[in-house]
């Protein structure tokens, strides 16, 4: 039975939890390394690992503690060690003490009681925690094993689906509007009215996911296209991901996205007419853009991201005077530049030349989402607000069927797939 002091601490920590979040273990009195050094409490929950400095007070607008929060799926590497010595000389001494360092993968067993742990984030952040001597051994073991086991839970990705985004991050008394989850026809109708897309309607043809399992229940289609025509037309596209509206520009032009055509498809005249009507959507001048043309492949993005990560980690062996040339050698900036250039060209077509653009990618789940998001960030001021950006991600990535459950490190996900996800997300978020 926990002591009264432990119960009070647990109650205090739980007050800063997200909806559906549960505290698994915590260790008070730990010390965070790197500048600035500070003492506090290390907490592991079913969703994240967080360090709360002594005297930290929860912000009413968000329960997160910014740079000291690591979502479990964002932890790229976890290491435990003993006798690492002085913080400032740690990076130089790591090779000498490699026998005292254990890489903890999901499901690993600790070989010793750790005195220090390092948490490497996929976003290049590093959290170094030291467990002070004198009575913290049980907490050090428990919280470290809690992190290992929490990362290994096969249900981790599903737990994220259980968080109500409209409630997360809102303290009591918050008056911020909820983020539309795009799960109901009302959400899509509200967004359509906000964009002023009068020539479009909300289709319910996929309400049972019998048209495309990776598309949302509802999406926008031209007013004059019947649901029966949509069902036939979508059958000629890869995984049933036919053309649908992503964003309507106030000037009258539209941005659409779709998957690739089935090469073995043999549409009849009525199907061809339906496909043409959906692609043109009432416009006489439409530009079809191959999203994969002139952009790096997913394998190229993966390799560039791996090189960038290695360059930005604290133990990088690249000298300071060679760092910029090494950065250029990763090709990361080249790929970011290529994505921005293509998004900018599309934005000009949609906004200045008032032409509708159709983004076409075979799978319609990676580069289409990236380009569509970048075009809206460049062209729509609202998308550059926090609320607008959250809504954009929800619509173009979550509702559009990006395979997060596979690429966030869930059961069966490979490191290669997770790295591709990190790379594409990095291109989007770093711009």
Short mmCIF file of N, CA, C and O in Angstrom, two decimals, residues 198-201 220-225 243-245 248 252-256 273-286 356-358:
data_model
loop_
_atom_site.label_atom_id
_atom_site.label_comp_id
_atom_site.label_asym_id
_atom_site.label_seq_id
_atom_site.Cartn_x
_atom_site.Cartn_y
_atom_site.Cartn_z
N UNK A 198 -19.20 25.70 -53.04
CA UNK A 198 -20.62 25.55 -53.37
C UNK A 198 -20.89 24.49 -54.43
O UNK A 198 -21.98 23.95 -54.49
N UNK A 199 -19.90 24.22 -55.26
CA UNK A 199 -20.12 23.23 -56.31
C UNK A 199 -19.85 21.80 -55.85
O UNK A 199 -19.84 20.90 -56.69
N UNK A 200 -19.70 21.62 -54.57
CA UNK A 200 -19.36 20.30 -54.03
C UNK A 200 -20.36 19.90 -52.95
O UNK A 200 -21.01 20.74 -52.35
N UNK A 201 -20.46 18.61 -52.73
CA UNK A 201 -21.34 18.09 -51.70
C UNK A 201 -20.63 16.99 -50.92
O UNK A 201 -19.58 16.48 -51.34
N UNK A 220 -15.74 14.92 -50.21
CA UNK A 220 -16.40 15.89 -51.09
C UNK A 220 -16.33 15.44 -52.55
O UNK A 220 -15.25 15.08 -53.05
N UNK A 221 -17.46 15.53 -53.24
CA UNK A 221 -17.55 15.19 -54.66
C UNK A 221 -18.37 16.28 -55.34
O UNK A 221 -19.11 17.02 -54.69
N UNK A 222 -18.28 16.39 -56.69
CA UNK A 222 -19.08 17.40 -57.39
C UNK A 222 -20.58 17.19 -57.18
O UNK A 222 -21.06 16.06 -57.08
N UNK A 223 -21.31 18.27 -57.14
CA UNK A 223 -22.76 18.22 -56.88
C UNK A 223 -23.51 17.33 -57.86
O UNK A 223 -24.42 16.59 -57.48
N UNK A 224 -23.13 17.40 -59.13
CA UNK A 224 -23.94 16.74 -60.15
C UNK A 224 -23.57 15.27 -60.36
O UNK A 224 -24.15 14.61 -61.22
N UNK A 225 -22.60 14.75 -59.58
CA UNK A 225 -22.20 13.35 -59.72
C UNK A 225 -23.00 12.51 -58.72
O UNK A 225 -23.02 12.79 -57.52
N UNK A 243 -10.86 10.40 -57.38
CA UNK A 243 -10.67 11.84 -57.21
C UNK A 243 -11.72 12.46 -56.28
O UNK A 243 -12.91 12.18 -56.39
N UNK A 244 -11.24 13.31 -55.38
CA UNK A 244 -12.12 14.00 -54.43
C UNK A 244 -11.45 15.30 -54.04
O UNK A 244 -10.23 15.46 -54.13
N UNK A 245 -12.24 16.23 -53.54
CA UNK A 245 -11.75 17.56 -53.23
C UNK A 245 -10.91 17.56 -51.94
O UNK A 245 -11.30 16.96 -50.94
N UNK A 248 -10.71 24.02 -51.52
CA UNK A 248 -11.32 24.95 -52.48
C UNK A 248 -10.77 26.34 -52.24
O UNK A 248 -10.81 26.86 -51.12
N UNK A 252 -12.18 30.28 -56.77
CA UNK A 252 -13.00 29.38 -57.58
C UNK A 252 -12.31 28.11 -58.02
O UNK A 252 -12.96 27.16 -58.47
N UNK A 253 -10.98 28.05 -57.94
CA UNK A 253 -10.26 26.85 -58.35
C UNK A 253 -10.26 25.81 -57.23
O UNK A 253 -10.51 26.13 -56.07
N UNK A 254 -9.94 24.57 -57.59
CA UNK A 254 -10.00 23.47 -56.63
C UNK A 254 -8.71 22.67 -56.66
O UNK A 254 -8.03 22.58 -57.69
N UNK A 255 -8.39 22.06 -55.53
CA UNK A 255 -7.26 21.13 -55.42
C UNK A 255 -7.83 19.76 -55.08
O UNK A 255 -8.48 19.58 -54.05
N UNK A 256 -7.60 18.80 -55.97
CA UNK A 256 -8.10 17.43 -55.78
C UNK A 256 -6.93 16.47 -55.61
O UNK A 256 -5.79 16.80 -55.96
N UNK A 273 -17.08 8.57 -68.69
CA UNK A 273 -17.74 9.85 -68.57
C UNK A 273 -17.81 10.29 -67.11
O UNK A 273 -17.60 11.47 -66.79
N UNK A 274 -18.07 9.35 -66.20
CA UNK A 274 -18.13 9.68 -64.78
C UNK A 274 -16.76 10.11 -64.25
O UNK A 274 -16.65 11.07 -63.48
N UNK A 275 -15.71 9.40 -64.67
CA UNK A 275 -14.35 9.75 -64.23
C UNK A 275 -13.98 11.14 -64.74
O UNK A 275 -13.42 11.97 -64.00
N UNK A 276 -14.27 11.41 -66.01
CA UNK A 276 -13.95 12.73 -66.57
C UNK A 276 -14.71 13.84 -65.85
O UNK A 276 -14.15 14.91 -65.57
N UNK A 277 -15.97 13.59 -65.52
CA UNK A 277 -16.76 14.60 -64.82
C UNK A 277 -16.20 14.87 -63.43
O UNK A 277 -16.18 16.02 -62.97
N UNK A 278 -15.72 13.83 -62.77
CA UNK A 278 -15.16 14.01 -61.43
C UNK A 278 -13.83 14.74 -61.50
O UNK A 278 -13.51 15.57 -60.64
N UNK A 279 -13.01 14.43 -62.50
CA UNK A 279 -11.71 15.09 -62.63
C UNK A 279 -11.87 16.56 -63.01
O UNK A 279 -11.15 17.42 -62.50
N UNK A 280 -12.80 16.85 -63.90
CA UNK A 280 -12.99 18.24 -64.33
C UNK A 280 -13.78 19.05 -63.31
O UNK A 280 -13.51 20.23 -63.10
N UNK A 281 -14.74 18.40 -62.66
CA UNK A 281 -15.53 19.04 -61.59
C UNK A 281 -16.05 20.42 -62.01
O UNK A 281 -16.00 21.38 -61.25
N UNK A 282 -16.54 20.51 -63.24
CA UNK A 282 -17.12 21.76 -63.70
C UNK A 282 -16.13 22.76 -64.23
O UNK A 282 -16.52 23.87 -64.64
N UNK A 283 -14.83 22.44 -64.26
CA UNK A 283 -13.81 23.34 -64.77
C UNK A 283 -13.39 22.93 -66.18
O UNK A 283 -13.27 21.74 -66.48
N UNK A 284 -13.17 23.92 -67.02
CA UNK A 284 -12.75 23.62 -68.40
C UNK A 284 -11.24 23.44 -68.50
O UNK A 284 -10.75 22.80 -69.44
N UNK A 285 -10.48 24.00 -67.55
CA UNK A 285 -9.02 23.94 -67.59
C UNK A 285 -8.52 23.26 -66.32
O UNK A 285 -8.54 23.85 -65.23
N UNK A 286 -8.10 22.01 -66.45
CA UNK A 286 -7.66 21.22 -65.30
C UNK A 286 -6.25 20.70 -65.56
O UNK A 286 -5.93 20.27 -66.68
N UNK A 356 -7.76 24.49 -61.67
CA UNK A 356 -7.90 23.38 -60.75
C UNK A 356 -6.79 22.37 -61.00
O UNK A 356 -6.40 22.12 -62.15
N UNK A 357 -6.29 21.79 -59.93
CA UNK A 357 -5.17 20.85 -60.01
C UNK A 357 -5.58 19.54 -59.36
O UNK A 357 -6.21 19.52 -58.29
N UNK A 358 -5.20 18.44 -60.01
CA UNK A 358 -5.45 17.10 -59.46
C UNK A 358 -4.10 16.47 -59.15
O UNK A 358 -3.26 16.29 -60.03
#
